[in-house]
Amino acid sequence: MTAQLDTAWKPRAQALADELESRGDLTDPAWKAAVAATPRHVFVPEVYEQDTNAEWRPVDVTSPSGLNRVYSPTTLVTALADRGTHSEGISSSTKPDLMVRMLEALDVHNGHKVLEIGTGTGYNAGLLSHRLGDEQVFSVDLDAELVDPARDRLASIGLHPTLVTRDGAEGLQEHAPFDRIIATCSVPTMPRAWCEQLEDGGLLLADIQLGVGAGNLALLRRDGDQLEGRFTDRWAAFMLIRHHNERPRMLHAPADAGARTRTTSTPPNPWQDNRVVWFLAHLMGLPPGVRYGMRFDPDTRQPTAGTITAPDGSHAFVMLEPTPNGTWSVTETGPTPLWAAVERAQRQWREAGEPGWTRIGLTVTPDDQVVWIDQPTSEHQWSLTA
Ligand SMILES: C[S@@+](CC[C@H](N)C(=O)[O-])C[C@H]1O[C@@H](n2cnc3c(N)ncnc32)[C@H](O)[C@@H]1O
C-alpha cells in the first residue's frame, strides 16, 4: 500500500463509520472502530460496474472517485462469471451499511466464535477479526479463487482468521460449535449443518430467498434441537448460494397460446411494492425459478405491465394502469396459473392483518422448516421443505 493511498483511505473509512452511525446503521462503538480501521479498498482490488448498456466495466478503485465509491454504503461487484451470452456477478462486497446492521443484529460479544458463510472479498471477515480477534473468526466460500486472495488480503493487514474453501452448506464441522453463524449468500432453506453446528442458545442470521427477491434475513436462536426466530425489519437480499456441479435450469420460452385474460384485485408488482406478499406467493404455489420483469410501451418507453415467467414457460402480466373500477387486467398463459398464487398470498396476507416482516417467523426442526405469522401455532403457516 503506498503512503499516498494510506493517507487517502483512512479519512474516508472514518467518514464511512461516521455516516453509518449517523444513519442509525451502527450503534456499537466496537463495530464503528472496526469500520474505521478496515481498509475496504484492500479487499476490492477489482470492482465492476454496469454501464448504461448493461456491459460490465472495471472501476479504478485507487482513483479518488474509485476510493469514494469503495468507502460508501454501496455493494461492489468483485467477480464475474462468463455465462456465454452475458456476464454475471458471482461475488461482491456487501454494502457496509447492511453488513454492520447484520453484525449488530447478530448480537456478537467478545469471546464469541463466529462462522461466516460466503467469504467473498474477506472484508466482513476483516471486520469480525478486528472486533473479536482472528482466532475467533471462521469463514468459508465455494471457490479457492475467492478464498485464497481473501486470505492474502487479510494477512496483508495483519489478520489471520481461518478461511476454508468449502461448500458453505456443509458448515465447518471441524471447528464447530459456533456461537454465531452469519451467511452472506441466500438459501432456500436453512442447511441442516448450520443448525447442528450452532451452540445451544447461539444465533444464526441468514437470508431465506425462495425466488428472486422473495425472502428476507431471518434471525434464529437455537434451543435444543430447534431453531426459531423472525424475519428482520429491514429487507435485504443476497445472491443465492451456488453449488459445484449445479445443472442450469431448463427454461422454456414463454407460451403465448391459450392466453386467459381477467381482472384481479391484487395490485401488480408485489416484488417491488409488497415483498411479504411476494414471499408468501412462493409459499403458496409459485414454482421455483420464477422471474419478474416489466413490459414497456415501445413508443413512450414507459412501463405498462408487471410480468412473471416460470421455467415451464408459464407467464402472467398485470397491467399497471387500474381499470375504472379499481381492479387490474391480468393475462395468464401456459400450464401454471402464476397470478393465482399471488392472489392467494395477497388474500391470506389481508386476512392475517397485513403483517410486516417482523410478524413472520420461522421454526426449524430436524424434520421440517415452517414459516408462520405471529406465532408458531398460528393457523397461517407453511412448510419450506414441502
Ligand atoms: C455477497 S458475497 C459475500 C460478501 C463477503 N461476505 C464480503 O465481505 O465480501 C456472497 C458470497 O457467497 C459465496 N457463496 C455462494 N455459494 C456458496 C457456497 N455454496 N458456499 C460458500 N460460499 C458461497 C459467493 O461465492 C460469494 O463470495
Coordinates of C-alpha atoms and ligand atoms in Angstrom, one line a residue:
M1 CA 0.0 0.0 0.0
T2 CA 1.5 3.3 -1.0
A3 CA 1.9 6.1 1.6
Q4 CA -0.4 8.2 -0.6
L5 CA -3.1 5.6 -0.6
D6 CA -2.7 5.2 3.1
T7 CA -3.4 8.9 3.7
A8 CA -6.3 8.7 1.2
W9 CA -8.3 5.8 2.7
K10 CA -8.1 6.5 6.4
P11 CA -10.2 9.6 6.5
R12 CA -12.7 8.0 4.0
A13 CA -13.0 4.9 6.3
Q14 CA -13.6 7.2 9.3
A15 CA -16.2 9.2 7.3
L16 CA -17.9 5.9 6.3
A17 CA -18.0 4.9 10.0
D18 CA -19.4 8.3 11.0
E19 CA -22.0 8.1 8.2
L20 CA -23.1 4.6 9.2
E21 CA -23.5 5.8 12.8
S22 CA -25.4 9.0 11.9
R23 CA -27.8 6.9 9.6
G24 CA -28.5 4.6 12.5
D25 CA -26.9 1.5 10.9
L26 CA -24.3 1.5 13.6
T27 CA -24.8 1.9 17.3
D28 CA -22.0 -0.2 18.8
P29 CA -18.7 1.7 19.1
A30 CA -16.7 -1.6 18.6
W31 CA -18.2 -2.0 15.1
K32 CA -17.6 1.7 14.4
A33 CA -14.0 1.2 15.3
A34 CA -13.8 -1.9 13.1
V35 CA -15.2 0.0 10.0
A36 CA -12.8 3.0 10.6
A37 CA -9.8 0.6 10.9
T38 CA -10.6 -1.7 8.0
P39 CA -9.2 -0.7 4.6
R40 CA -12.0 -1.8 2.3
H41 CA -10.1 -1.0 -0.8
V42 CA -7.6 -3.7 0.0
F43 CA -10.4 -6.2 -0.3
V44 CA -11.8 -5.0 -3.6
P45 CA -8.8 -4.6 -5.9
E46 CA -11.2 -5.4 -8.8
V47 CA -14.6 -3.8 -9.0
Y48 CA -17.0 -3.9 -11.9
E49 CA -20.0 -1.6 -12.7
Q50 CA -22.6 -1.9 -15.4
D51 CA -22.7 0.9 -17.9
T52 CA -25.9 2.1 -19.5
N53 CA -25.8 -0.8 -21.9
A54 CA -25.6 -3.2 -19.0
E55 CA -21.9 -4.0 -20.0
W56 CA -19.6 -4.7 -17.1
R57 CA -16.7 -2.2 -16.8
P58 CA -13.8 -2.2 -14.3
V59 CA -13.6 0.6 -11.8
D60 CA -10.2 2.1 -10.8
V61 CA -10.5 1.8 -7.1
T62 CA -7.3 3.7 -6.3
S63 CA -8.5 6.9 -8.1
P64 CA -10.2 9.5 -5.8
S65 CA -13.6 8.8 -7.2
G66 CA -13.0 5.0 -7.0
L67 CA -12.0 5.4 -3.3
N68 CA -15.1 7.5 -2.7
R69 CA -17.1 4.6 -4.1
V70 CA -15.3 2.0 -2.1
Y71 CA -15.8 3.9 1.2
S72 CA -19.5 4.4 0.7
P73 CA -22.5 2.3 1.6
T74 CA -22.5 0.5 -1.7
T75 CA -22.4 -3.1 -2.9
L76 CA -19.4 -3.6 -5.1
V77 CA -19.4 -6.4 -7.6
T78 CA -16.0 -8.0 -7.5
A79 CA -16.1 -11.2 -9.6
L80 CA -17.8 -12.0 -12.9
A81 CA -18.6 -15.3 -14.5
D82 CA -19.0 -15.8 -18.2
R83 CA -22.5 -17.2 -18.9
G84 CA -22.0 -17.4 -22.7
T85 CA -24.4 -14.7 -23.8
H86 CA -23.6 -12.4 -20.9
S87 CA -21.5 -12.0 -17.8
E88 CA -22.9 -12.3 -14.3
G89 CA -21.7 -11.0 -10.9
I90 CA -20.8 -14.1 -8.8
S91 CA -19.1 -12.4 -5.8
S92 CA -19.5 -9.0 -4.3
S93 CA -18.5 -6.9 -1.3
T94 CA -21.8 -6.4 0.6
K95 CA -22.9 -2.8 1.3
P96 CA -21.2 -1.8 4.6
D97 CA -24.4 -0.4 6.0
L98 CA -26.1 -3.8 5.6
M99 CA -23.1 -5.6 6.8
V100 CA -22.9 -3.7 10.1
R101 CA -26.7 -3.9 10.6
M102 CA -26.4 -7.6 10.3
L103 CA -23.4 -7.8 12.6
E104 CA -25.3 -5.7 15.2
A105 CA -28.4 -7.9 14.8
L106 CA -26.2 -10.9 15.4
D107 CA -25.5 -9.6 18.9
V108 CA -21.9 -10.5 18.8
H109 CA -19.9 -10.3 22.0
N110 CA -16.2 -10.5 22.8
G111 CA -15.2 -14.1 23.1
H112 CA -17.8 -15.3 20.6
K113 CA -16.7 -17.8 17.9
V114 CA -18.3 -16.8 14.6
L115 CA -18.7 -18.7 11.3
E116 CA -19.3 -16.7 8.1
I117 CA -20.7 -18.4 5.0
G118 CA -19.6 -16.5 1.9
T119 CA -16.1 -15.1 2.5
G120 CA -16.2 -13.2 -0.8
T121 CA -13.6 -10.4 -0.6
G122 CA -12.8 -11.1 3.0
Y123 CA -14.0 -7.6 4.1
N124 CA -16.6 -8.9 6.6
A125 CA -14.2 -11.4 7.9
G126 CA -11.8 -8.4 8.4
L127 CA -14.5 -6.5 10.4
L128 CA -15.2 -9.6 12.5
S129 CA -11.5 -10.3 13.1
H130 CA -10.9 -6.7 14.1
R131 CA -13.7 -6.9 16.6
L132 CA -13.2 -10.4 18.0
G133 CA -9.6 -11.4 17.3
D134 CA -8.8 -13.5 14.3
E135 CA -8.7 -16.8 16.3
Q136 CA -12.5 -16.4 16.9
V137 CA -13.4 -16.0 13.2
F138 CA -14.0 -18.7 10.6
S139 CA -15.2 -18.1 7.0
V140 CA -15.9 -20.4 4.0
D141 CA -16.5 -19.8 0.4
L142 CA -17.1 -22.2 -2.5
D143 CA -14.1 -21.3 -4.7
A144 CA -10.4 -21.2 -3.9
E145 CA -10.1 -18.4 -6.4
L146 CA -12.1 -16.3 -3.9
V147 CA -10.8 -17.7 -0.6
D148 CA -7.0 -17.6 -1.4
P149 CA -6.9 -13.9 -2.3
A150 CA -9.2 -13.1 0.6
R151 CA -6.7 -14.9 2.9
D152 CA -3.8 -12.9 1.4
R153 CA -5.6 -9.6 1.7
L154 CA -6.4 -10.3 5.4
A155 CA -2.8 -11.3 6.0
S156 CA -1.6 -8.1 4.3
I157 CA -3.3 -6.1 7.1
G158 CA -2.1 -8.5 9.8
L159 CA -5.3 -10.6 10.2
H160 CA -5.3 -14.4 10.1
P161 CA -8.9 -15.8 10.6
T162 CA -9.4 -19.4 9.5
L163 CA -10.6 -19.4 5.8
V164 CA -11.6 -22.6 4.2
T165 CA -12.6 -23.5 0.6
R166 CA -15.8 -25.5 1.0
D167 CA -19.4 -25.6 0.0
G168 CA -20.8 -23.5 2.9
A169 CA -23.9 -25.6 3.1
E170 CA -21.7 -28.1 4.9
G171 CA -20.7 -25.6 7.5
L172 CA -17.3 -26.2 9.1
Q173 CA -17.8 -29.2 11.3
E174 CA -14.1 -29.5 12.4
H175 CA -14.3 -26.1 14.2
A176 CA -17.9 -26.3 15.4
P177 CA -19.7 -25.4 17.6
F178 CA -20.1 -21.7 16.8
D179 CA -21.8 -19.0 19.0
R180 CA -22.9 -17.1 15.9
I181 CA -23.3 -18.1 12.2
I182 CA -23.8 -15.4 9.6
A183 CA -24.5 -16.2 5.9
T184 CA -23.8 -13.6 3.2
C185 CA -25.4 -15.7 0.5
S186 CA -29.0 -16.6 0.5
V187 CA -30.5 -20.1 0.9
P188 CA -34.0 -21.6 0.1
T189 CA -34.0 -23.4 3.4
M190 CA -31.6 -23.4 6.4
P191 CA -28.9 -26.1 5.8
R192 CA -29.0 -28.8 8.4
A193 CA -25.3 -28.4 9.1
W194 CA -25.7 -24.7 10.2
C195 CA -28.4 -25.7 12.7
E196 CA -26.3 -28.6 14.1
Q197 CA -23.0 -26.6 14.3
L198 CA -24.6 -23.8 16.3
E199 CA -24.0 -23.7 20.0
D200 CA -27.2 -24.2 22.1
G201 CA -28.5 -20.6 22.6
G202 CA -26.5 -19.4 19.7
L203 CA -27.8 -17.1 16.9
L204 CA -28.0 -17.8 13.1
L205 CA -28.6 -14.9 10.7
A206 CA -29.2 -15.9 7.1
D207 CA -31.2 -14.8 4.1
I208 CA -34.0 -17.1 3.1
Q209 CA -34.9 -16.5 -0.5
L210 CA -37.5 -18.7 -2.3
G211 CA -37.1 -16.9 -5.6
V212 CA -35.7 -13.6 -6.9
G213 CA -36.5 -11.0 -4.2
A214 CA -38.8 -13.5 -2.4
G215 CA -37.4 -13.6 1.1
N216 CA -35.5 -11.7 3.8
L217 CA -33.0 -12.1 6.6
A218 CA -34.1 -14.4 9.4
L219 CA -32.5 -14.3 12.8
L220 CA -32.9 -17.7 14.6
R221 CA -31.9 -18.8 18.1
R222 CA -31.0 -22.4 18.8
D223 CA -32.9 -24.1 21.6
G224 CA -32.0 -27.8 21.8
D225 CA -33.0 -29.4 18.6
Q226 CA -34.9 -26.5 17.3
L227 CA -34.1 -23.0 15.9
E228 CA -36.7 -20.3 15.9
G229 CA -36.9 -16.6 15.2
R230 CA -38.3 -14.0 13.0
F231 CA -37.5 -12.1 9.8
T232 CA -35.8 -8.8 10.2
D233 CA -37.5 -5.4 9.9
R234 CA -35.2 -4.0 7.2
W235 CA -35.4 -6.0 4.0
A236 CA -32.2 -7.4 2.3
A237 CA -31.5 -9.9 -0.5
F238 CA -28.2 -11.7 -1.1
M239 CA -27.0 -13.6 -4.1
L240 CA -28.2 -17.2 -4.0
I241 CA -25.9 -20.0 -2.7
R242 CA -24.2 -21.8 -5.5
H243 CA -23.0 -25.4 -5.6
H244 CA -20.5 -27.0 -7.8
N245 CA -22.0 -29.4 -10.4
E246 CA -25.2 -27.4 -10.4
R247 CA -27.2 -28.1 -13.5
P248 CA -28.6 -25.0 -15.2
R249 CA -32.3 -24.9 -15.1
M250 CA -34.1 -25.7 -18.4
L251 CA -36.1 -22.7 -19.5
H252 CA -39.0 -22.9 -21.8
A253 CA -39.9 -19.9 -23.9
P254 CA -43.0 -18.1 -22.5
A255 CA -46.1 -19.6 -24.1
D256 CA -48.4 -17.1 -25.8
A257 CA -51.1 -19.7 -26.8
G258 CA -54.2 -20.1 -24.7
A259 CA -54.0 -16.6 -23.1
R260 CA -56.6 -16.1 -20.3
T261 CA -57.4 -12.5 -19.5
R262 CA -59.5 -11.4 -16.5
T263 CA -59.4 -8.8 -13.8
T264 CA -57.7 -9.0 -10.4
S265 CA -58.0 -7.1 -7.2
T266 CA -54.3 -7.9 -6.4
P267 CA -52.0 -4.9 -7.2
P268 CA -49.3 -5.5 -9.7
N269 CA -45.5 -5.6 -8.8
P270 CA -45.6 -7.2 -5.3
W271 CA -41.9 -7.9 -5.8
Q272 CA -41.4 -4.2 -5.5
D273 CA -44.4 -2.9 -3.6
N274 CA -45.2 -5.7 -1.1
R275 CA -42.3 -8.1 -0.6
V276 CA -44.1 -10.0 2.1
V277 CA -46.9 -10.9 -0.4
W278 CA -44.2 -11.9 -3.0
F279 CA -42.6 -14.2 -0.4
L280 CA -45.9 -15.7 0.6
A281 CA -46.8 -16.3 -3.0
H282 CA -43.8 -18.5 -3.3
L283 CA -45.0 -20.5 -0.3
M284 CA -48.5 -20.7 -1.9
G285 CA -47.7 -22.2 -5.3
L286 CA -45.3 -20.1 -7.3
P287 CA -42.8 -22.6 -8.8
P288 CA -39.1 -22.3 -8.2
G289 CA -37.2 -20.2 -10.7
V290 CA -39.9 -17.6 -11.3
R291 CA -38.6 -14.3 -12.7
Y292 CA -40.3 -11.0 -12.6
G293 CA -40.0 -8.1 -15.0
M294 CA -41.7 -5.3 -16.8
R295 CA -43.4 -4.6 -20.1
F296 CA -42.7 -1.3 -21.7
D297 CA -44.7 0.7 -24.3
P298 CA -42.5 0.6 -27.5
D299 CA -43.3 4.2 -28.3
T300 CA -43.3 6.0 -25.0
R301 CA -40.8 3.5 -23.3
Q302 CA -43.0 3.8 -20.2
P303 CA -43.7 0.6 -18.2
T304 CA -47.1 -0.8 -18.9
A305 CA -47.3 -4.1 -17.1
G306 CA -45.5 -6.2 -14.5
T307 CA -44.6 -9.7 -15.7
I308 CA -43.8 -13.1 -14.1
T309 CA -42.4 -16.0 -16.0
A310 CA -41.8 -19.6 -14.8
P311 CA -39.2 -22.1 -16.1
D312 CA -42.1 -24.2 -17.6
G313 CA -43.0 -21.3 -19.9
S314 CA -46.0 -20.1 -17.9
H315 CA -46.3 -16.4 -18.0
A316 CA -48.5 -13.7 -16.5
F317 CA -48.7 -10.0 -17.0
V318 CA -50.7 -7.5 -15.0
M319 CA -51.4 -4.0 -16.4
L320 CA -50.1 -1.2 -14.2
E321 CA -53.0 1.1 -15.1
P322 CA -56.0 0.1 -13.0
T323 CA -59.4 -0.4 -14.6
P324 CA -62.1 2.2 -13.8
N325 CA -63.5 0.0 -11.0
G326 CA -60.1 -0.2 -9.3
T327 CA -59.0 -3.7 -10.4
W328 CA -56.3 -4.6 -12.8
S329 CA -56.3 -6.6 -16.0
V330 CA -54.2 -9.8 -15.8
T331 CA -53.4 -12.3 -18.6
E332 CA -52.0 -15.7 -17.8
T333 CA -50.6 -18.2 -20.3
G334 CA -49.1 -21.7 -20.0
P335 CA -49.7 -24.6 -17.7
T336 CA -49.3 -22.8 -14.3
P337 CA -51.7 -20.0 -13.3
L338 CA -48.9 -17.9 -11.8
W339 CA -51.0 -14.9 -10.8
A340 CA -53.4 -17.1 -8.9
A341 CA -50.6 -17.9 -6.4
V342 CA -50.0 -14.2 -5.9
E343 CA -53.8 -13.6 -5.4
R344 CA -53.9 -16.4 -2.7
A345 CA -50.9 -14.8 -1.0
Q346 CA -52.5 -11.3 -1.0
R347 CA -55.8 -12.7 0.4
Q348 CA -54.1 -14.6 3.3
W349 CA -51.9 -11.6 4.0
R350 CA -55.0 -9.4 4.3
E351 CA -56.8 -12.0 6.5
A352 CA -53.7 -12.1 8.8
G353 CA -53.9 -8.3 9.3
E354 CA -51.4 -7.2 6.7
P355 CA -48.2 -8.3 8.6
G356 CA -44.8 -6.8 8.0
W357 CA -41.6 -8.9 8.1
T358 CA -41.2 -8.9 11.9
R359 CA -44.6 -10.7 12.4
I360 CA -43.3 -13.5 10.2
G361 CA -41.3 -16.2 11.9
L362 CA -39.5 -19.5 11.1
T363 CA -39.1 -22.7 13.1
V364 CA -36.5 -25.2 12.0
T365 CA -36.6 -28.7 13.5
P366 CA -34.7 -31.8 12.2
D367 CA -37.9 -32.8 10.4
D368 CA -39.3 -29.5 9.0
Q369 CA -38.9 -25.8 8.4
V370 CA -42.1 -23.9 9.0
V371 CA -42.9 -20.2 8.2
W372 CA -45.6 -18.8 10.4
I373 CA -47.3 -15.5 11.1
D374 CA -47.3 -14.1 14.7
Q375 CA -46.7 -17.4 16.4
P376 CA -45.5 -21.0 15.6
T377 CA -49.0 -22.3 16.4
S378 CA -50.7 -19.9 14.0
E379 CA -53.3 -21.1 11.5
H380 CA -51.2 -19.2 9.0
Q381 CA -48.2 -21.5 8.5
W382 CA -46.4 -23.1 5.5
S383 CA -43.6 -25.7 5.3
L384 CA -40.5 -24.5 3.5
T385 CA -39.5 -28.1 2.8
A386 CA -42.8 -29.3 1.4
Ligands
LIG1 C1 -22.3 -11.2 -1.1 S1 -20.9 -12.2 -1.4 C2 -20.1 -12.2 0.2 C3 -19.5 -10.9 0.7 C4 -18.5 -11.1 1.7 N1 -19.0 -11.5 3.0 C5 -17.6 -9.9 1.8 O1 -17.4 -9.4 2.9 O2 -17.1 -9.5 0.8 C6 -21.6 -13.8 -1.4 C7 -20.6 -14.9 -1.4 O3 -21.3 -16.1 -1.2 C8 -20.4 -17.1 -1.8 N2 -21.1 -18.4 -2.0 C9 -22.0 -18.7 -2.9 N3 -22.3 -20.0 -2.8 C10 -21.6 -20.5 -1.7 C11 -21.4 -21.8 -1.1 N4 -22.1 -22.9 -1.6 N5 -20.6 -21.9 -0.1 C12 -19.9 -20.8 0.4 N6 -20.0 -19.6 -0.2 C13 -20.8 -19.4 -1.2 C14 -20.1 -16.4 -3.1 O4 -19.0 -17.1 -3.7 C15 -19.8 -15.0 -2.7 O5 -18.5 -14.8 -2.5

